[in-house]
PDB file of C-alpha atoms in Angstrom:
ATOM      1  CA  MET A 127     -29.719  11.496  25.893  1.00 42.00           C
ATOM      2  CA  SER A 128     -29.297  13.781  22.888  1.00 44.00           C
ATOM      3  CA  THR A 129     -31.863  16.543  22.483  1.00 41.00           C
ATOM      4  CA  VAL A 130     -30.631  17.757  19.105  1.00 45.00           C
ATOM      5  CA  PRO A 131     -32.534  16.324  16.128  1.00 42.00           C
ATOM      6  CA  MET A 132     -30.334  14.270  13.855  1.00 48.00           C
ATOM      7  CA  SER A 133     -30.338  14.807  10.119  1.00 84.00           C
ATOM      8  CA  THR A 134     -28.652  11.535   9.138  1.00 92.00           C
ATOM      9  CA  ILE A 135     -27.739   8.385  11.048  1.00 94.00           C
ATOM     10  CA  VAL A 136     -25.846   5.471   9.509  1.00 97.00           C
ATOM     11  CA  PHE A 137     -25.877   1.883  10.714  1.00 96.00           C
ATOM     12  CA  VAL A 138     -22.789   0.026   9.509  1.00 96.00           C
ATOM     13  CA  THR A 139     -23.243  -3.721   9.505  1.00 91.00           C
ATOM     14  CA  ALA A 140     -20.555  -6.318   8.919  1.00 79.00           C
ATOM     15  CA  VAL A 141     -22.780  -9.392   8.744  1.00 61.00           C
ATOM     16  CA  PRO A 142     -25.263  -8.774   5.920  1.00 56.00           C
ATOM     17  CA  HIS A 143     -24.510 -11.989   4.041  1.00 59.00           C
ATOM     18  CA  HIS A 144     -22.167 -14.356   5.867  1.00 65.00           C
ATOM     19  CA  ALA A 145     -20.898 -14.725   9.419  1.00 61.00           C
ATOM     20  CA  SER A 146     -17.314 -14.410   8.164  1.00 73.00           C
ATOM     21  CA  ASP A 147     -17.995 -10.899   6.846  1.00 76.00           C
ATOM     22  CA  ALA A 148     -17.136  -9.516  10.285  1.00 85.00           C
ATOM     23  CA  GLU A 149     -13.595 -10.875   9.966  1.00 89.00           C
ATOM     24  CA  LEU A 150     -13.382  -9.628   6.370  1.00 91.00           C
ATOM     25  CA  ALA A 151     -14.151  -6.120   7.648  1.00 93.00           C
ATOM     26  CA  LEU A 152     -10.824  -6.262   9.487  1.00 94.00           C
ATOM     27  CA  ALA A 153      -8.803  -7.182   6.375  1.00 93.00           C
ATOM     28  CA  PRO A 154      -5.927  -4.718   5.864  1.00 93.00           C
ATOM     29  CA  VAL A 155      -6.023  -2.306   2.939  1.00 95.00           C
ATOM     30  CA  ASN A 156      -3.171   0.191   2.624  1.00 93.00           C
ATOM     31  CA  GLY A 157      -2.236  -0.448   6.248  1.00 93.00           C
ATOM     32  CA  GLU A 158      -5.719  -0.078   7.754  1.00 95.00           C
ATOM     33  CA  ALA A 159      -8.760  -2.280   8.188  1.00 95.00           C
ATOM     34  CA  LEU A 160     -11.541  -2.090   5.621  1.00 95.00           C
ATOM     35  CA  LEU A 161     -13.818  -1.011   8.457  1.00 96.00           C
ATOM     36  CA  THR A 162     -11.546   1.935   9.214  1.00 96.00           C
ATOM     37  CA  HIS A 163     -11.790   3.130   5.610  1.00 96.00           C
ATOM     38  CA  THR A 164     -15.569   2.675   5.659  1.00 96.00           C
ATOM     39  CA  VAL A 165     -16.163   4.744   8.775  1.00 96.00           C
ATOM     40  CA  ARG A 166     -13.638   7.441   7.821  1.00 94.00           C
ATOM     41  CA  GLY A 167     -15.462   7.944   4.524  1.00 93.00           C
ATOM     42  CA  LEU A 168     -18.809   8.266   6.279  1.00 94.00           C
ATOM     43  CA  LEU A 169     -17.545  10.683   8.924  1.00 92.00           C
ATOM     44  CA  ALA A 170     -16.101  12.925   6.216  1.00 87.00           C
ATOM     45  CA  LEU A 171     -19.674  13.877   5.304  1.00 87.00           C
ATOM     46  CA  PRO A 172     -20.475  17.103   7.197  1.00 81.00           C
ATOM     47  CA  ASP A 173     -24.236  16.487   7.328  1.00 81.00           C
ATOM     48  CA  LEU A 174     -23.929  13.077   8.970  1.00 86.00           C
ATOM     49  CA  ASP A 175     -24.654  13.028  12.698  1.00 87.00           C
ATOM     50  CA  LEU A 176     -23.825   9.554  13.912  1.00 91.00           C
ATOM     51  CA  VAL A 177     -22.311   6.295  12.684  1.00 95.00           C
ATOM     52  CA  VAL A 178     -23.456   3.232  14.620  1.00 96.00           C
ATOM     53  CA  VAL A 179     -21.273   0.197  13.935  1.00 95.00           C
ATOM     54  CA  ALA A 180     -22.898  -3.164  14.602  1.00 93.00           C
ATOM     55  CA  ALA A 181     -20.227  -5.434  16.045  1.00 90.00           C
ATOM     56  CA  PRO A 182     -20.605  -9.171  16.594  1.00 87.00           C
ATOM     57  CA  GLU A 183     -19.557  -9.966  20.159  1.00 86.00           C
ATOM     58  CA  ARG A 184     -16.520 -11.949  19.006  1.00 87.00           C
ATOM     59  CA  CYS A 185     -15.196  -8.949  17.063  1.00 88.00           C
ATOM     60  CA  ALA A 186     -16.133  -6.085  19.405  1.00 89.00           C
ATOM     61  CA  LEU A 187     -12.586  -5.523  20.678  1.00 92.00           C
ATOM     62  CA  SER A 188     -11.078  -5.733  17.197  1.00 93.00           C
ATOM     63  CA  PHE A 189     -13.672  -3.303  15.850  1.00 93.00           C
ATOM     64  CA  SER A 190     -12.932  -0.908  18.713  1.00 93.00           C
ATOM     65  CA  ALA A 191      -9.236  -1.036  17.886  1.00 94.00           C
ATOM     66  CA  ALA A 192      -9.893  -0.400  14.193  1.00 95.00           C
ATOM     67  CA  LEU A 193     -12.018   2.643  15.050  1.00 95.00           C
ATOM     68  CA  ARG A 194     -10.035   4.030  17.977  1.00 93.00           C
ATOM     69  CA  ASP A 195      -9.302   7.279  16.101  1.00 92.00           C
ATOM     70  CA  PHE A 196     -13.005   8.067  15.642  1.00 90.00           C
ATOM     71  CA  PRO A 197     -14.387   8.748  19.140  1.00 80.00           C
ATOM     72  CA  GLU A 198     -16.789  11.465  17.995  1.00 81.00           C
ATOM     73  CA  ARG A 199     -19.948  10.683  16.020  1.00 87.00           C
ATOM     74  CA  CYS A 200     -19.085   6.974  16.023  1.00 93.00           C
ATOM     75  CA  ARG A 201     -20.461   4.282  18.322  1.00 93.00           C
ATOM     76  CA  ILE A 202     -19.672   0.585  18.367  1.00 93.00           C
ATOM     77  CA  VAL A 203     -22.679  -1.414  19.542  1.00 94.00           C
ATOM     78  CA  PRO A 204     -22.351  -5.171  20.095  1.00 90.00           C
ATOM     79  CA  GLY A 205     -25.341  -7.040  18.713  1.00 84.00           C
ATOM     80  CA  SER A 206     -26.301 -10.102  16.744  1.00 75.00           C
ATOM     81  CA  SER A 207     -28.738  -8.268  14.453  1.00 85.00           C
ATOM     82  CA  LEU A 208     -29.573  -4.830  13.114  1.00 90.00           C
ATOM     83  CA  LYS A 209     -32.693  -4.842  15.268  1.00 91.00           C
ATOM     84  CA  ASP A 210     -30.682  -5.481  18.426  1.00 90.00           C
ATOM     85  CA  VAL A 211     -28.351  -2.615  17.604  1.00 92.00           C
ATOM     86  CA  PHE A 212     -31.215  -0.244  16.799  1.00 93.00           C
ATOM     87  CA  ASP A 213     -32.979  -1.124  20.054  1.00 93.00           C
ATOM     88  CA  THR A 214     -29.814  -0.118  21.916  1.00 93.00           C
ATOM     89  CA  VAL A 215     -29.639   3.392  20.434  1.00 92.00           C
ATOM     90  CA  GLU A 216     -33.306   4.071  19.671  1.00 91.00           C
ATOM     91  CA  GLU A 217     -33.851   6.464  22.566  1.00 89.00           C
ATOM     92  CA  GLU A 218     -30.974   8.639  21.386  1.00 85.00           C
ATOM     93  CA  ILE A 219     -32.500   9.152  17.938  1.00 87.00           C
ATOM     94  CA  THR A 220     -34.722  12.202  18.013  1.00 83.00           C
ATOM     95  CA  GLY A 221     -36.496  14.124  15.302  1.00 84.00           C
ATOM     96  CA  ASN A 222     -37.031  12.613  11.881  1.00 88.00           C
ATOM     97  CA  PRO A 223     -33.601  11.694  10.501  1.00 93.00           C
ATOM     98  CA  VAL A 224     -32.658   9.936   7.311  1.00 96.00           C
ATOM     99  CA  PHE A 225     -31.622   6.381   8.166  1.00 97.00           C
ATOM    100  CA  LEU A 226     -28.837   4.748   6.161  1.00 97.00           C
ATOM    101  CA  VAL A 227     -27.711   1.125   6.346  1.00 97.00           C
ATOM    102  CA  HIS A 228     -24.241   0.553   4.959  1.00 97.00           C
ATOM    103  CA  ASP A 229     -22.206  -2.606   4.322  1.00 95.00           C
ATOM    104  CA  ALA A 230     -18.850  -2.416   6.107  1.00 94.00           C
ATOM    105  CA  LEU A 231     -17.230  -4.202   3.162  1.00 95.00           C
ATOM    106  CA  ARG A 232     -18.155  -1.418   0.729  1.00 96.00           C
ATOM    107  CA  ALA A 233     -15.367   0.715   2.138  1.00 95.00           C
ATOM    108  CA  PHE A 234     -14.824   2.994  -0.847  1.00 95.00           C
ATOM    109  CA  THR A 235     -18.344   4.045  -1.731  1.00 96.00           C
ATOM    110  CA  PRO A 236     -17.976   7.611  -3.029  1.00 94.00           C
ATOM    111  CA  ALA A 237     -19.335  10.448  -0.915  1.00 93.00           C
ATOM    112  CA  ASP A 238     -21.487  11.587  -3.839  1.00 94.00           C
ATOM    113  CA  THR A 239     -23.259   8.214  -3.898  1.00 96.00           C
ATOM    114  CA  ILE A 240     -23.999   8.416  -0.173  1.00 95.00           C
ATOM    115  CA  ARG A 241     -25.315  11.970  -0.545  1.00 94.00           C
ATOM    116  CA  THR A 242     -27.470  10.961  -3.505  1.00 96.00           C
ATOM    117  CA  VAL A 243     -29.165   8.252  -1.446  1.00 96.00           C
ATOM    118  CA  ALA A 244     -29.771  10.552   1.533  1.00 95.00           C
ATOM    119  CA  ASP A 245     -31.005  13.387  -0.687  1.00 94.00           C
ATOM    120  CA  ALA A 246     -33.452  11.052  -2.440  1.00 96.00           C
ATOM    121  CA  VAL A 247     -34.980  10.164   0.933  1.00 96.00           C
ATOM    122  CA  ARG A 248     -35.204  13.841   1.878  1.00 93.00           C
ATOM    123  CA  ALA A 249     -36.871  14.523  -1.467  1.00 93.00           C
ATOM    124  CA  GLY A 250     -39.680  12.110  -0.678  1.00 94.00           C
ATOM    125  CA  SER A 251     -38.563   8.579  -1.548  1.00 96.00           C
ATOM    126  CA  PRO A 252     -39.177   6.440   1.554  1.00 97.00           C
ATOM    127  CA  PHE A 253     -36.775   3.661   0.555  1.00 98.00           C
ATOM    128  CA  VAL A 254     -33.732   4.106  -1.713  1.00 98.00           C
ATOM    129  CA  VAL A 255     -31.104   1.708  -3.083  1.00 98.00           C
ATOM    130  CA  PRO A 256     -28.065   2.580  -5.252  1.00 98.00           C
ATOM    131  CA  VAL A 257     -27.742   0.175  -8.175  1.00 97.00           C
ATOM    132  CA  LEU A 258     -25.637  -0.571 -11.233  1.00 96.00           C
ATOM    133  CA  PRO A 259     -26.873  -2.045 -14.536  1.00 93.00           C
ATOM    134  CA  MET A 260     -26.090  -5.717 -15.009  1.00 88.00           C
ATOM    135  CA  ALA A 261     -23.054  -5.951 -17.283  1.00 85.00           C
ATOM    136  CA  ASP A 262     -22.729  -9.730 -17.583  1.00 86.00           C
ATOM    137  CA  THR A 263     -24.903 -12.024 -19.651  1.00 88.00           C
ATOM    138  CA  VAL A 264     -27.099 -13.984 -17.240  1.00 88.00           C
ATOM    139  CA  LYS A 265     -27.877 -17.592 -18.111  1.00 91.00           C
ATOM    140  CA  VAL A 266     -30.681 -19.747 -16.702  1.00 91.00           C
ATOM    141  CA  THR A 267     -29.912 -23.384 -15.851  1.00 94.00           C
ATOM    142  CA  ASP A 268     -32.061 -26.333 -14.881  1.00 92.00           C
ATOM    143  CA  ALA A 269     -31.615 -28.847 -12.041  1.00 93.00           C
ATOM    144  CA  ALA A 270     -28.973 -30.665 -14.085  1.00 94.00           C
ATOM    145  CA  LYS A 271     -26.980 -27.431 -14.476  1.00 93.00           C
ATOM    146  CA  VAL A 272     -27.741 -27.283 -18.192  1.00 95.00           C
ATOM    147  CA  ILE A 273     -28.304 -23.834 -19.703  1.00 94.00           C
ATOM    148  CA  THR A 274     -31.919 -23.450 -20.740  1.00 94.00           C
ATOM    149  CA  GLY A 275     -32.056 -19.798 -21.713  1.00 92.00           C
ATOM    150  CA  THR A 276     -30.756 -16.255 -21.350  1.00 91.00           C
ATOM    151  CA  GLU A 277     -32.212 -13.777 -18.889  1.00 88.00           C
ATOM    152  CA  ASP A 278     -32.980 -10.354 -20.355  1.00 86.00           C
ATOM    153  CA  ARG A 279     -30.578  -8.104 -18.471  1.00 85.00           C
ATOM    154  CA  ALA A 280     -32.179  -4.820 -19.589  1.00 86.00           C
ATOM    155  CA  ASP A 281     -34.077  -4.517 -16.314  1.00 87.00           C
ATOM    156  CA  LEU A 282     -31.574  -6.338 -14.083  1.00 91.00           C
ATOM    157  CA  ARG A 283     -29.576  -4.368 -11.527  1.00 93.00           C
ATOM    158  CA  THR A 284     -26.951  -5.134  -8.889  1.00 94.00           C
ATOM    159  CA  ALA A 285     -27.759  -3.520  -5.552  1.00 96.00           C
ATOM    160  CA  GLN A 286     -25.224  -1.645  -3.441  1.00 97.00           C
ATOM    161  CA  THR A 287     -25.304   0.335  -0.204  1.00 97.00           C
ATOM    162  CA  PRO A 288     -25.979   2.564   1.626  1.00 97.00           C
ATOM    163  CA  LEU A 289     -29.676   1.829   1.690  1.00 98.00           C
ATOM    164  CA  GLY A 290     -31.739   4.896   2.571  1.00 98.00           C
ATOM    165  CA  PHE A 291     -34.910   5.010   4.662  1.00 98.00           C
ATOM    166  CA  THR A 292     -37.399   7.114   6.494  1.00 96.00           C
ATOM    167  CA  ARG A 293     -37.963   5.982  10.077  1.00 95.00           C
ATOM    168  CA  GLU A 294     -41.079   4.025   9.092  1.00 95.00           C
ATOM    169  CA  THR A 295     -39.462   2.142   6.232  1.00 97.00           C
ATOM    170  CA  PHE A 296     -36.325   1.524   8.284  1.00 96.00           C
ATOM    171  CA  LEU A 297     -38.364  -0.179  10.995  1.00 94.00           C
ATOM    172  CA  SER A 298     -40.071  -2.313   8.344  1.00 95.00           C
ATOM    173  CA  TYR A 299     -36.691  -3.267   6.868  1.00 95.00           C
ATOM    174  CA  VAL A 300     -35.320  -4.232  10.281  1.00 92.00           C
ATOM    175  CA  ASP A 301     -38.195  -6.698  10.651  1.00 89.00           C
ATOM    176  CA  LYS A 302     -38.037  -8.011   7.083  1.00 87.00           C
ATOM    177  CA  ARG A 303     -34.826  -7.578   5.106  1.00 89.00           C
ATOM    178  CA  SER A 304     -36.221  -7.058   1.611  1.00 92.00           C
ATOM    179  CA  LEU A 305     -35.419  -4.510  -1.110  1.00 95.00           C
ATOM    180  CA  ASP A 306     -38.815  -4.872  -2.764  1.00 95.00           C
ATOM    181  CA  GLY A 307     -40.439  -1.517  -3.438  1.00 95.00           C
ATOM    182  CA  ALA A 308     -37.255   0.524  -3.191  1.00 97.00           C
ATOM    183  CA  HIS A 309     -36.601   3.520  -5.438  1.00 98.00           C
ATOM    184  CA  THR A 310     -33.230   3.258  -7.210  1.00 98.00           C
ATOM    185  CA  VAL A 311     -30.454   5.783  -7.800  1.00 98.00           C
ATOM    186  CA  ALA A 312     -27.146   5.422  -9.621  1.00 97.00           C
ATOM    187  CA  GLY A 313     -24.490   3.427  -7.799  1.00 97.00           C
ATOM    188  CA  HIS A 314     -20.742   3.448  -8.451  1.00 96.00           C
ATOM    189  CA  PRO A 315     -18.162   0.760  -9.364  1.00 94.00           C
ATOM    190  CA  ASP A 316     -15.962   1.782  -6.411  1.00 94.00           C
ATOM    191  CA  ALA A 317     -18.794   0.751  -4.055  1.00 95.00           C
ATOM    192  CA  MET A 318     -18.006  -2.933  -4.598  1.00 94.00           C
ATOM    193  CA  ARG A 319     -18.024  -5.437  -1.727  1.00 93.00           C
ATOM    194  CA  VAL A 320     -14.447  -6.382  -0.934  1.00 94.00           C
ATOM    195  CA  THR A 321     -14.544 -10.123  -0.248  1.00 91.00           C
ATOM    196  CA  ASN A 322     -11.614 -11.814  -2.029  1.00 90.00           C
ATOM    197  CA  SER A 323      -7.961 -11.309  -2.955  1.00 91.00           C
ATOM    198  CA  PHE A 324      -8.722  -9.735  -6.332  1.00 94.00           C
ATOM    199  CA  GLU A 325     -11.128  -7.222  -4.812  1.00 92.00           C
ATOM    200  CA  LEU A 326      -8.598  -6.470  -2.072  1.00 92.00           C
ATOM    201  CA  LYS A 327      -6.086  -5.540  -4.762  1.00 93.00           C
ATOM    202  CA  LEU A 328      -8.632  -3.228  -6.377  1.00 93.00           C
ATOM    203  CA  ALA A 329      -9.413  -1.701  -2.980  1.00 93.00           C
ATOM    204  CA  GLU A 330      -5.705  -1.167  -2.367  1.00 93.00           C
ATOM    205  CA  ALA A 331      -5.437   0.725  -5.659  1.00 93.00           C
ATOM    206  CA  ILE A 332      -8.461   2.884  -4.800  1.00 91.00           C
ATOM    207  CA  ALA A 333      -7.054   3.637  -1.343  1.00 90.00           C
ATOM    208  CA  VAL A 334      -3.638   4.587  -2.714  1.00 88.00           C
ATOM    209  CA  ALA A 335      -5.172   6.776  -5.433  1.00 84.00           C
ATOM    210  CA  GLY A 336      -7.353   8.540  -2.861  1.00 71.00           C
ATOM    211  CA  LYS A 337      -4.384   9.187  -0.586  1.00 60.00           C
ATOM    212  CA  GLU A 338      -2.357  10.615  -3.456  1.00 54.00           C
ATOM    213  CA  GLU A 339      -5.201  12.981  -4.341  1.00 57.00           C
ATOM    214  CA  THR A 340      -5.107  14.471  -0.828  1.00 48.00           C
ATOM    215  CA  LEU A 341      -1.324  15.050  -0.805  1.00 40.00           C
TER     216      LEU A 341
END
């Protein structure tokens, strides 16, 4: 059991919306799985202590293969829910860390966005969500699918991850997955969920551009 207090722990989940998201996390982008890009980006942060990857049982071996190059500060924990995964590692989490919950399909979330979320929690916000303003016009329809009005988008936001928590708010979120009451910080367009062929092409471009910047 670790005796060193952690400053930041990230739970990466691949099933936040649909059961098929676990398979999508293994989709290849620039020769590597989305999940590989996600975890590499997280582990590049020097103040992050541990990445816990929630793996559905059916994908545990595939997840392990995708993350075989990250033995340090990365654990793959089979589990059907975030609560199950947390229960597995709870005794290892000492001190009062910042908890982050990150969507495995948001593989190219910039490091600055992740730091902003964690720093907001450290600064006193118990629950933090990165968001973007709503760009599209949102229409309201009735039961017959007829447009009945236009939603004012001035206060509408699209939520991204990582979500940031104190221990107390994290435990509440595990029991009830709601974003109500969260403080918001600026998100980033690169933090999109990669779920279809068009988004995979965008992700490929981001991955290639990032690789070229490091050459």
